[in-house]
Amino acid sequence: MKKYIKLFDFKQKVDYKIEILSGLTVALALVPEAMAFALIAGLSPLTGLYAAFVMAFVTSIFGGRPGMISGATGAIAVVVVTLAKDYGVEYVFAAVVLSGIIQFLAGALKLGKLMRLVPHPVIFGFVNGLAVIIFMSQLEQFKDADGNWLSGTNLYILLALVLTTMLIIWGLPKLTRAVPASLVSILVIFAITYFLGIDTKTVGDISSISGGFPPFHIPAIPINWETFMVILPYAGIMAGVGLIESLLTLNIVDEITETRGKSNKEAMAQGAANLLSGFFSGMGGCAMIGQSLINVSNGARARLSGIIASSALLAFVMFGAPVIELLPMAALTGLMIMVSIGTFEWASFKTIKRMPKSDVLVMVLVTLVTVFLHNLALAVLVGVIIAALVFAWDNAKRIRARKSIDENGVKHYEIYGPLFFGSTALFNDKFDVANDPDEIVIDFYESRVVDMSAIEALNKITERYQKVDKKVHLKHLSPDCRRLLQNADEIIDVNIIEDPTYKVLANE
């Protein structure tokens, strides 16, 4: 049985060595990604690093999922790139602040429970697509400054370093788990390249990471309605994308750690982190599945690892830039490739033959949308919509009617299966108005009237019988059904004891 995570669980046994070493490993992996995502958005690398610090620090302390890491992400970078290009960085900061407010309100209103509507095939597709994106993004390291693929000695050196990194991450845990394999791999590759004088791309070749403490800065934008309407669409999309990615990552970490995080608390923490990020010169962000998996795979389970990661990242920026800029990108590339391999749900291939074709379609479609459009919110939305339509179609075919005539010549229709907008046509086909006796009973004891389309179907079927002077009794309908039906007193056989009390949806 899963345990619920407390905000601060002082009784939790914490392996301080693992938490600290894992946090340092995550910090090293955060540096190039935060820089790269900022550059994708057309912003200064420091805006990505500042966002990574603020997001990781705030969510590690107040989030609903200890061990999960947040920071600047590609999903957010893709959203803000147009805003940054058309209006400038100040509008980006303002949009990040607004997105944080939206996320905080979503958590306060307990909208995190909506993640229950995301089916498992959608999560499979999302995770697989994200794994492919992580892998594909590492291929950029195999190109030169002009965008051409490396060849010859440079390619062989890079491949050797990347494969060595992957071998250490794969093999070291089989020998010992005293230290995180990912951290050892980074240090080993750094030592090889530094002491042997191997010429390979480093973090500093991307951009300098030297800076100070994130400066507090109120976005310098006009305070008027026009400005609000400019940033609102971007803020709304950022809030939605950030929450979807964060809460899906929370679910994945839940499964790995066999504990249960708090989605609404995480949503509020994400909102607060984005709010502060916008005021401290950051581009905003959300949970990062790659870094989160690095962290939990190292054995980190407490909030300390995230706090160490964010603090170490800030220390790198303020004091350690000259050293961190010497880290070979090959080590970080190998680390992220192993993350992508570990992220991919290989079990989904084994279950394809046992899964319904509709679930396979949803999983593949979500994967493709994630990979080719890099729009995680759209991918999840498409998957949920298709899964909902398939569910509606399957349930529409399940409505049945048992027919019988009692000793008094009254015909009974015992309905079972849900009556809703998708099943009304089949429901209407069950009745033989012309040939039925003068009195019939339609019993909903094993059915449920779900929406207004179902109410309208009941009205129509009773009108058809009334036109030929035949009497209809409707049994076991809820009080709200009776109120919504026309001429209810004349057609409903009321049974207070057995009538259900469910509510009919007032829309479709």
mmCIF file of N, CA, C and O in Angstrom, residues 226-317:
data_model
loop_
_atom_site.group_PDB
_atom_site.id
_atom_site.type_symbol
_atom_site.label_atom_id
_atom_site.label_comp_id
_atom_site.label_asym_id
_atom_site.label_seq_id
_atom_site.Cartn_x
_atom_site.Cartn_y
_atom_site.Cartn_z
ATOM 1 N N GLU A 226 -3.930 46.146 -22.365
ATOM 2 C CA GLU A 226 -3.325 45.645 -23.601
ATOM 3 C C GLU A 226 -2.137 44.725 -23.296
ATOM 4 O O GLU A 226 -1.992 43.658 -23.898
ATOM 5 N N THR A 227 -1.312 45.142 -22.342
ATOM 6 C CA THR A 227 -0.173 44.310 -21.950
ATOM 7 C C THR A 227 -0.655 42.989 -21.350
ATOM 8 O O THR A 227 -0.105 41.913 -21.657
ATOM 9 N N PHE A 228 -1.682 43.072 -20.520
ATOM 10 C CA PHE A 228 -2.221 41.859 -19.901
ATOM 11 C C PHE A 228 -2.699 40.867 -20.963
ATOM 12 O O PHE A 228 -2.447 39.664 -20.856
ATOM 13 N N MET A 229 -3.369 41.359 -21.997
ATOM 14 C CA MET A 229 -3.878 40.479 -23.047
ATOM 15 C C MET A 229 -2.755 39.910 -23.905
ATOM 16 O O MET A 229 -2.919 38.865 -24.535
ATOM 17 N N VAL A 230 -1.618 40.604 -23.935
ATOM 18 C CA VAL A 230 -0.470 40.077 -24.670
ATOM 19 C C VAL A 230 0.124 38.873 -23.936
ATOM 20 O O VAL A 230 0.415 37.833 -24.536
ATOM 21 N N ILE A 231 0.320 39.018 -22.617
ATOM 22 C CA ILE A 231 1.001 37.955 -21.872
ATOM 23 C C ILE A 231 0.072 36.844 -21.417
ATOM 24 O O ILE A 231 0.532 35.729 -21.149
ATOM 25 N N LEU A 232 -1.248 37.096 -21.359
ATOM 26 C CA LEU A 232 -2.181 36.097 -20.833
ATOM 27 C C LEU A 232 -2.141 34.775 -21.597
ATOM 28 O O LEU A 232 -2.055 33.706 -20.967
ATOM 29 N N PRO A 233 -2.199 34.772 -22.959
ATOM 30 C CA PRO A 233 -2.169 33.482 -23.656
ATOM 31 C C PRO A 233 -0.893 32.688 -23.362
ATOM 32 O O PRO A 233 -0.942 31.469 -23.165
ATOM 33 N N TYR A 234 0.243 33.370 -23.353
ATOM 34 C CA TYR A 234 1.503 32.680 -23.075
ATOM 35 C C TYR A 234 1.527 32.161 -21.639
ATOM 36 O O TYR A 234 1.967 31.033 -21.387
ATOM 37 N N ALA A 235 1.049 32.984 -20.699
ATOM 38 C CA ALA A 235 1.027 32.563 -19.299
ATOM 39 C C ALA A 235 0.110 31.357 -19.106
ATOM 40 O O ALA A 235 0.444 30.419 -18.371
ATOM 41 N N GLY A 236 -1.046 31.374 -19.762
ATOM 42 C CA GLY A 236 -1.975 30.253 -19.645
ATOM 43 C C GLY A 236 -1.387 28.960 -20.187
ATOM 44 O O GLY A 236 -1.511 27.896 -19.566
ATOM 45 N N ILE A 237 -0.724 29.054 -21.350
ATOM 46 C CA ILE A 237 -0.117 27.859 -21.939
ATOM 47 C C ILE A 237 1.033 27.360 -21.067
ATOM 48 O O ILE A 237 1.171 26.155 -20.823
ATOM 49 N N MET A 238 1.865 28.301 -20.574
ATOM 50 C CA MET A 238 2.973 27.902 -19.696
ATOM 51 C C MET A 238 2.449 27.218 -18.434
ATOM 52 O O MET A 238 3.007 26.205 -17.994
ATOM 53 N N ALA A 239 1.383 27.783 -17.853
ATOM 54 C CA ALA A 239 0.815 27.193 -16.641
ATOM 55 C C ALA A 239 0.304 25.781 -16.916
ATOM 56 O O ALA A 239 0.561 24.852 -16.137
ATOM 57 N N GLY A 240 -0.412 25.610 -18.037
ATOM 58 C CA GLY A 240 -0.952 24.301 -18.372
ATOM 59 C C GLY A 240 0.126 23.287 -18.678
ATOM 60 O O GLY A 240 0.119 22.161 -18.153
ATOM 61 N N VAL A 241 1.088 23.673 -19.520
ATOM 62 C CA VAL A 241 2.185 22.768 -19.870
ATOM 63 C C VAL A 241 2.980 22.396 -18.618
ATOM 64 O O VAL A 241 3.315 21.226 -18.399
ATOM 65 N N GLY A 242 3.274 23.415 -17.795
ATOM 66 C CA GLY A 242 4.065 23.162 -16.595
ATOM 67 C C GLY A 242 3.373 22.217 -15.628
ATOM 68 O O GLY A 242 4.010 21.303 -15.076
ATOM 69 N N LEU A 243 2.079 22.406 -15.424
ATOM 70 C CA LEU A 243 1.357 21.528 -14.508
ATOM 71 C C LEU A 243 1.249 20.105 -15.041
ATOM 72 O O LEU A 243 1.416 19.138 -14.300
ATOM 73 N N ILE A 244 0.968 19.991 -16.330
ATOM 74 C CA ILE A 244 0.845 18.646 -16.915
ATOM 75 C C ILE A 244 2.163 17.891 -16.801
ATOM 76 O O ILE A 244 2.206 16.741 -16.348
ATOM 77 N N GLU A 245 3.260 18.546 -17.196
ATOM 78 C CA GLU A 245 4.557 17.869 -17.130
ATOM 79 C C GLU A 245 4.943 17.572 -15.684
ATOM 80 O O GLU A 245 5.466 16.495 -15.379
ATOM 81 N N SER A 246 4.675 18.511 -14.782
ATOM 82 C CA SER A 246 5.051 18.314 -13.382
ATOM 83 C C SER A 246 4.256 17.186 -12.736
ATOM 84 O O SER A 246 4.823 16.330 -12.041
ATOM 85 N N LEU A 247 2.945 17.166 -12.967
ATOM 86 C CA LEU A 247 2.111 16.157 -12.304
ATOM 87 C C LEU A 247 2.293 14.774 -12.924
ATOM 88 O O LEU A 247 2.173 13.760 -12.220
ATOM 89 N N LEU A 248 2.590 14.720 -14.222
ATOM 90 C CA LEU A 248 2.909 13.421 -14.821
ATOM 91 C C LEU A 248 4.248 12.908 -14.277
ATOM 92 O O LEU A 248 4.399 11.711 -14.012
ATOM 93 N N THR A 249 5.216 13.806 -14.139
ATOM 94 C CA THR A 249 6.498 13.409 -13.552
ATOM 95 C C THR A 249 6.295 12.934 -12.118
ATOM 96 O O THR A 249 6.908 11.952 -11.681
ATOM 97 N N LEU A 250 5.421 13.626 -11.369
ATOM 98 C CA LEU A 250 5.104 13.204 -10.001
ATOM 99 C C LEU A 250 4.564 11.787 -9.981
ATOM 100 O O LEU A 250 4.963 10.971 -9.135
ATOM 101 N N ASN A 251 3.656 11.482 -10.914
ATOM 102 C CA ASN A 251 3.092 10.127 -10.961
ATOM 103 C C ASN A 251 4.159 9.088 -11.256
ATOM 104 O O ASN A 251 4.155 7.980 -10.695
ATOM 105 N N ILE A 252 5.098 9.428 -12.161
ATOM 106 C CA ILE A 252 6.157 8.488 -12.520
ATOM 107 C C ILE A 252 7.070 8.230 -11.331
ATOM 108 O O ILE A 252 7.428 7.084 -11.035
ATOM 109 N N VAL A 253 7.454 9.292 -10.615
ATOM 110 C CA VAL A 253 8.312 9.138 -9.441
ATOM 111 C C VAL A 253 7.568 8.380 -8.343
ATOM 112 O O VAL A 253 8.163 7.582 -7.612
ATOM 113 N N ASP A 254 6.260 8.609 -8.231
ATOM 114 C CA ASP A 254 5.448 7.842 -7.274
ATOM 115 C C ASP A 254 5.588 6.342 -7.522
ATOM 116 O O ASP A 254 5.753 5.550 -6.579
ATOM 117 N N GLU A 255 5.487 5.949 -8.779
ATOM 118 C CA GLU A 255 5.557 4.527 -9.121
ATOM 119 C C GLU A 255 6.930 3.955 -8.792
ATOM 120 O O GLU A 255 7.046 2.822 -8.323
ATOM 121 N N ILE A 256 7.987 4.740 -9.039
ATOM 122 C CA ILE A 256 9.338 4.255 -8.797
ATOM 123 C C ILE A 256 9.600 4.098 -7.298
ATOM 124 O O ILE A 256 10.171 3.099 -6.850
ATOM 125 N N THR A 257 9.168 5.079 -6.526
ATOM 126 C CA THR A 257 9.465 5.087 -5.085
ATOM 127 C C THR A 257 8.408 4.378 -4.248
ATOM 128 O O THR A 257 8.594 4.196 -3.042
ATOM 129 N N GLU A 258 7.291 4.007 -4.878
ATOM 130 C CA GLU A 258 6.187 3.330 -4.187
ATOM 131 C C GLU A 258 5.677 4.167 -3.014
ATOM 132 O O GLU A 258 5.374 3.649 -1.934
ATOM 133 N N THR A 259 5.638 5.460 -3.209
ATOM 134 C CA THR A 259 5.007 6.384 -2.266
ATOM 135 C C THR A 259 4.061 7.255 -3.074
ATOM 136 O O THR A 259 4.009 7.158 -4.300
ATOM 137 N N ARG A 260 3.300 8.093 -2.404
ATOM 138 C CA ARG A 260 2.340 8.924 -3.119
ATOM 139 C C ARG A 260 2.544 10.386 -2.752
ATOM 140 O O ARG A 260 2.464 10.774 -1.587
ATOM 141 N N GLY A 261 2.840 11.198 -3.745
ATOM 142 C CA GLY A 261 2.985 12.627 -3.540
ATOM 143 C C GLY A 261 1.632 13.321 -3.522
ATOM 144 O O GLY A 261 0.587 12.695 -3.721
ATOM 145 N N LYS A 262 1.662 14.625 -3.294
ATOM 146 C CA LYS A 262 0.439 15.415 -3.219
ATOM 147 C C LYS A 262 0.399 16.375 -4.405
ATOM 148 O O LYS A 262 1.166 17.337 -4.466
ATOM 149 N N SER A 263 -0.504 16.104 -5.330
ATOM 150 C CA SER A 263 -0.534 16.850 -6.584
ATOM 151 C C SER A 263 -0.913 18.311 -6.385
ATOM 152 O O SER A 263 -0.328 19.202 -7.017
ATOM 153 N N ASN A 264 -1.886 18.577 -5.524
ATOM 154 C CA ASN A 264 -2.305 19.971 -5.317
ATOM 155 C C ASN A 264 -1.213 20.790 -4.634
ATOM 156 O O ASN A 264 -0.990 21.950 -4.970
ATOM 157 N N LYS A 265 -0.532 20.184 -3.684
ATOM 158 C CA LYS A 265 0.581 20.879 -3.019
ATOM 159 C C LYS A 265 1.702 21.144 -4.013
ATOM 160 O O LYS A 265 2.348 22.202 -3.989
ATOM 161 N N GLU A 266 1.945 20.187 -4.903
ATOM 162 C CA GLU A 266 2.982 20.378 -5.925
ATOM 163 C C GLU A 266 2.591 21.494 -6.880
ATOM 164 O O GLU A 266 3.443 22.301 -7.285
ATOM 165 N N ALA A 267 1.312 21.564 -7.252
ATOM 166 C CA ALA A 267 0.854 22.631 -8.139
ATOM 167 C C ALA A 267 1.057 24.001 -7.502
ATOM 168 O O ALA A 267 1.491 24.959 -8.170
ATOM 169 N N MET A 268 0.754 24.111 -6.212
ATOM 170 C CA MET A 268 0.948 25.380 -5.520
ATOM 171 C C MET A 268 2.432 25.738 -5.432
ATOM 172 O O MET A 268 2.820 26.908 -5.595
ATOM 173 N N ALA A 269 3.265 24.728 -5.190
ATOM 174 C CA ALA A 269 4.704 24.982 -5.114
ATOM 175 C C ALA A 269 5.260 25.397 -6.473
ATOM 176 O O ALA A 269 6.104 26.299 -6.565
ATOM 177 N N GLN A 270 4.786 24.749 -7.533
ATOM 178 C CA GLN A 270 5.214 25.143 -8.881
ATOM 179 C C GLN A 270 4.810 26.580 -9.164
ATOM 180 O O GLN A 270 5.569 27.356 -9.759
ATOM 181 N N GLY A 271 3.597 26.947 -8.744
ATOM 182 C CA GLY A 271 3.134 28.317 -8.954
ATOM 183 C C GLY A 271 3.980 29.327 -8.197
ATOM 184 O O GLY A 271 4.381 30.366 -8.748
ATOM 185 N N ALA A 272 4.261 29.029 -6.927
ATOM 186 C CA ALA A 272 5.089 29.939 -6.139
ATOM 187 C C ALA A 272 6.490 30.057 -6.728
ATOM 188 O O ALA A 272 7.078 31.149 -6.766
ATOM 189 N N ALA A 273 7.033 28.944 -7.219
ATOM 190 C CA ALA A 273 8.379 28.958 -7.798
ATOM 191 C C ALA A 273 8.420 29.795 -9.073
ATOM 192 O O ALA A 273 9.360 30.572 -9.295
ATOM 193 N N ASN A 274 7.417 29.660 -9.919
ATOM 194 C CA ASN A 274 7.384 30.460 -11.146
ATOM 195 C C ASN A 274 7.174 31.936 -10.836
ATOM 196 O O ASN A 274 7.747 32.806 -11.500
ATOM 197 N N LEU A 275 6.352 32.214 -9.831
ATOM 198 C CA LEU A 275 6.136 33.600 -9.419
ATOM 199 C C LEU A 275 7.459 34.253 -9.008
ATOM 200 O O LEU A 275 7.801 35.356 -9.461
ATOM 201 N N LEU A 276 8.231 33.555 -8.177
ATOM 202 C CA LEU A 276 9.524 34.080 -7.744
ATOM 203 C C LEU A 276 10.530 34.095 -8.884
ATOM 204 O O LEU A 276 11.365 35.002 -8.979
ATOM 205 N N SER A 277 10.463 33.106 -9.758
ATOM 206 C CA SER A 277 11.382 33.062 -10.899
ATOM 207 C C SER A 277 11.231 34.295 -11.772
ATOM 208 O O SER A 277 12.222 34.889 -12.210
ATOM 209 N N GLY A 278 9.982 34.692 -12.023
ATOM 210 C CA GLY A 278 9.753 35.878 -12.842
ATOM 211 C C GLY A 278 10.276 37.149 -12.199
ATOM 212 O O GLY A 278 10.731 38.068 -12.892
ATOM 213 N N PHE A 279 10.245 37.203 -10.864
ATOM 214 C CA PHE A 279 10.743 38.386 -10.149
ATOM 215 C C PHE A 279 12.257 38.335 -9.912
ATOM 216 O O PHE A 279 12.857 39.341 -9.541
ATOM 217 N N PHE A 280 12.867 37.161 -10.107
ATOM 218 C CA PHE A 280 14.311 37.033 -9.921
ATOM 219 C C PHE A 280 15.008 36.676 -11.238
ATOM 220 O O PHE A 280 15.937 35.880 -11.274
ATOM 221 N N SER A 281 14.512 37.272 -12.330
ATOM 222 C CA SER A 281 15.184 37.228 -13.634
ATOM 223 C C SER A 281 15.316 35.823 -14.203
ATOM 224 O O SER A 281 16.306 35.501 -14.872
ATOM 225 N N GLY A 282 14.320 34.952 -13.937
ATOM 226 C CA GLY A 282 14.340 33.602 -14.470
ATOM 227 C C GLY A 282 13.276 33.404 -15.531
ATOM 228 O O GLY A 282 12.267 34.104 -15.563
ATOM 229 N N MET A 283 13.469 32.426 -16.394
ATOM 230 C CA MET A 283 12.545 32.167 -17.501
ATOM 231 C C MET A 283 11.398 31.250 -17.105
ATOM 232 O O MET A 283 10.521 30.962 -17.919
ATOM 233 N N GLY A 284 11.394 30.795 -15.843
ATOM 234 C CA GLY A 284 10.334 29.893 -15.406
ATOM 235 C C GLY A 284 10.637 28.460 -15.786
ATOM 236 O O GLY A 284 11.620 28.159 -16.473
ATOM 237 N N GLY A 285 9.793 27.536 -15.344
ATOM 238 C CA GLY A 285 10.028 26.131 -15.649
ATOM 239 C C GLY A 285 8.997 25.233 -15.003
ATOM 240 O O GLY A 285 7.902 25.670 -14.633
ATOM 241 N N CYS A 286 9.375 23.978 -14.836
ATOM 242 C CA CYS A 286 8.480 22.984 -14.236
ATOM 243 C C CYS A 286 9.324 21.787 -13.829
ATOM 244 O O CYS A 286 10.558 21.846 -13.840
ATOM 245 N N ALA A 287 8.684 20.684 -13.461
ATOM 246 C CA ALA A 287 9.417 19.479 -13.086
ATOM 247 C C ALA A 287 10.174 18.928 -14.291
ATOM 248 O O ALA A 287 9.704 18.999 -15.418
ATOM 249 N N MET A 288 11.343 18.377 -14.036
ATOM 250 C CA MET A 288 12.198 17.832 -15.091
ATOM 251 C C MET A 288 12.296 16.327 -14.893
ATOM 252 O O MET A 288 12.852 15.858 -13.900
ATOM 253 N N ILE A 289 11.753 15.583 -15.836
ATOM 254 C CA ILE A 289 11.716 14.132 -15.666
ATOM 255 C C ILE A 289 13.108 13.529 -15.715
ATOM 256 O O ILE A 289 13.429 12.592 -14.977
ATOM 257 N N GLY A 290 13.993 14.080 -16.562
ATOM 258 C CA GLY A 290 15.344 13.547 -16.669
ATOM 259 C C GLY A 290 16.105 13.664 -15.359
ATOM 260 O O GLY A 290 16.646 12.688 -14.826
ATOM 261 N N GLN A 291 16.159 14.888 -14.802
ATOM 262 C CA GLN A 291 16.879 15.111 -13.556
ATOM 263 C C GLN A 291 16.203 14.403 -12.385
ATOM 264 O O GLN A 291 16.879 13.934 -11.454
ATOM 265 N N SER A 292 14.877 14.324 -12.407
ATOM 266 C CA SER A 292 14.157 13.617 -11.351
ATOM 267 C C SER A 292 14.522 12.134 -11.343
ATOM 268 O O SER A 292 14.720 11.533 -10.282
ATOM 269 N N LEU A 293 14.648 11.555 -12.537
ATOM 270 C CA LEU A 293 15.014 10.142 -12.620
ATOM 271 C C LEU A 293 16.464 9.922 -12.223
ATOM 272 O O LEU A 293 16.801 8.895 -11.616
ATOM 273 N N ILE A 294 17.347 10.874 -12.573
ATOM 274 C CA ILE A 294 18.730 10.782 -12.095
ATOM 275 C C ILE A 294 18.741 10.751 -10.577
ATOM 276 O O ILE A 294 19.426 9.931 -9.952
ATOM 277 N N ASN A 295 17.957 11.631 -9.974
ATOM 278 C CA ASN A 295 17.948 11.764 -8.527
ATOM 279 C C ASN A 295 17.434 10.510 -7.840
ATOM 280 O O ASN A 295 18.078 9.976 -6.933
ATOM 281 N N VAL A 296 16.268 10.037 -8.254
ATOM 282 C CA VAL A 296 15.690 8.877 -7.563
ATOM 283 C C VAL A 296 16.463 7.597 -7.888
ATOM 284 O O VAL A 296 16.535 6.685 -7.062
ATOM 285 N N SER A 297 17.048 7.510 -9.093
ATOM 286 C CA SER A 297 17.841 6.323 -9.422
ATOM 287 C C SER A 297 19.123 6.272 -8.605
ATOM 288 O O SER A 297 19.681 5.192 -8.369
ATOM 289 N N ASN A 298 19.591 7.423 -8.150
ATOM 290 C CA ASN A 298 20.747 7.463 -7.249
ATOM 291 C C ASN A 298 20.376 7.055 -5.827
ATOM 292 O O ASN A 298 21.261 6.882 -4.984
ATOM 293 N N GLY A 299 19.094 6.958 -5.549
ATOM 294 C CA GLY A 299 18.644 6.558 -4.216
ATOM 295 C C GLY A 299 18.125 7.690 -3.363
ATOM 296 O O GLY A 299 17.753 7.479 -2.203
ATOM 297 N N ALA A 300 18.072 8.908 -3.909
ATOM 298 C CA ALA A 300 17.579 10.050 -3.141
ATOM 299 C C ALA A 300 16.071 9.951 -2.962
ATOM 300 O O ALA A 300 15.347 9.679 -3.918
ATOM 301 N N ARG A 301 15.617 10.203 -1.742
ATOM 302 C CA ARG A 301 14.181 10.110 -1.461
ATOM 303 C C ARG A 301 13.668 11.305 -0.657
ATOM 304 O O ARG A 301 12.462 11.452 -0.476
ATOM 305 N N ALA A 302 14.553 12.160 -0.176
ATOM 306 C CA ALA A 302 14.159 13.259 0.700
ATOM 307 C C ALA A 302 14.271 14.597 -0.027
ATOM 308 O O ALA A 302 14.736 14.674 -1.165
ATOM 309 N N ARG A 303 13.879 15.646 0.675
ATOM 310 C CA ARG A 303 13.919 16.998 0.092
ATOM 311 C C ARG A 303 15.342 17.541 0.013
ATOM 312 O O ARG A 303 15.611 18.472 -0.740
ATOM 313 N N LEU A 304 16.242 16.953 0.796
ATOM 314 C CA LEU A 304 17.602 17.478 0.887
ATOM 315 C C LEU A 304 18.318 17.465 -0.457
ATOM 316 O O LEU A 304 19.059 18.398 -0.780
ATOM 317 N N SER A 305 18.109 16.420 -1.248
ATOM 318 C CA SER A 305 18.818 16.318 -2.535
ATOM 319 C C SER A 305 18.480 17.495 -3.442
ATOM 320 O O SER A 305 19.363 18.065 -4.101
ATOM 321 N N GLY A 306 17.206 17.880 -3.495
ATOM 322 C CA GLY A 306 16.813 19.011 -4.329
ATOM 323 C C GLY A 306 17.366 20.324 -3.810
ATOM 324 O O GLY A 306 17.758 21.205 -4.596
ATOM 325 N N ILE A 307 17.394 20.469 -2.485
ATOM 326 C CA ILE A 307 17.953 21.687 -1.891
ATOM 327 C C ILE A 307 19.446 21.776 -2.183
ATOM 328 O O ILE A 307 19.967 22.848 -2.535
ATOM 329 N N ILE A 308 20.148 20.648 -2.070
ATOM 330 C CA ILE A 308 21.583 20.619 -2.384
ATOM 331 C C ILE A 308 21.805 20.930 -3.869
ATOM 332 O O ILE A 308 22.716 21.695 -4.227
ATOM 333 N N ALA A 309 20.989 20.352 -4.731
ATOM 334 C CA ALA A 309 21.148 20.578 -6.176
ATOM 335 C C ALA A 309 20.999 22.052 -6.520
ATOM 336 O O ALA A 309 21.810 22.617 -7.264
ATOM 337 N N SER A 310 19.956 22.691 -5.985
ATOM 338 C CA SER A 310 19.734 24.101 -6.292
ATOM 339 C C SER A 310 20.823 24.980 -5.697
ATOM 340 O O SER A 310 21.311 25.921 -6.346
ATOM 341 N N SER A 311 21.236 24.676 -4.463
ATOM 342 C CA SER A 311 22.277 25.462 -3.813
ATOM 343 C C SER A 311 23.615 25.304 -4.532
ATOM 344 O O SER A 311 24.360 26.283 -4.714
ATOM 345 N N ALA A 312 23.926 24.068 -4.950
ATOM 346 C CA ALA A 312 25.172 23.829 -5.676
ATOM 347 C C ALA A 312 25.163 24.548 -7.020
ATOM 348 O O ALA A 312 26.183 25.103 -7.451
ATOM 349 N N LEU A 313 24.000 24.550 -7.680
ATOM 350 C CA LEU A 313 23.889 25.244 -8.962
ATOM 351 C C LEU A 313 24.176 26.734 -8.789
ATOM 352 O O LEU A 313 24.907 27.337 -9.590
ATOM 353 N N LEU A 314 23.620 27.329 -7.749
ATOM 354 C CA LEU A 314 23.880 28.744 -7.491
ATOM 355 C C LEU A 314 25.358 28.974 -7.168
ATOM 356 O O LEU A 314 25.959 29.973 -7.614
ATOM 357 N N ALA A 315 25.955 28.052 -6.427
ATOM 358 C CA ALA A 315 27.382 28.175 -6.107
ATOM 359 C C ALA A 315 28.232 28.088 -7.369
ATOM 360 O O ALA A 315 29.236 28.809 -7.505
ATOM 361 N N PHE A 316 27.827 27.210 -8.293
ATOM 362 C CA PHE A 316 28.554 27.121 -9.568
ATOM 363 C C PHE A 316 28.542 28.468 -10.281
ATOM 364 O O PHE A 316 29.557 28.921 -10.813
ATOM 365 N N VAL A 317 27.358 29.086 -10.314
ATOM 366 C CA VAL A 317 27.203 30.355 -11.027
ATOM 367 C C VAL A 317 28.013 31.466 -10.361
ATOM 368 O O VAL A 317 28.685 32.259 -11.032
#
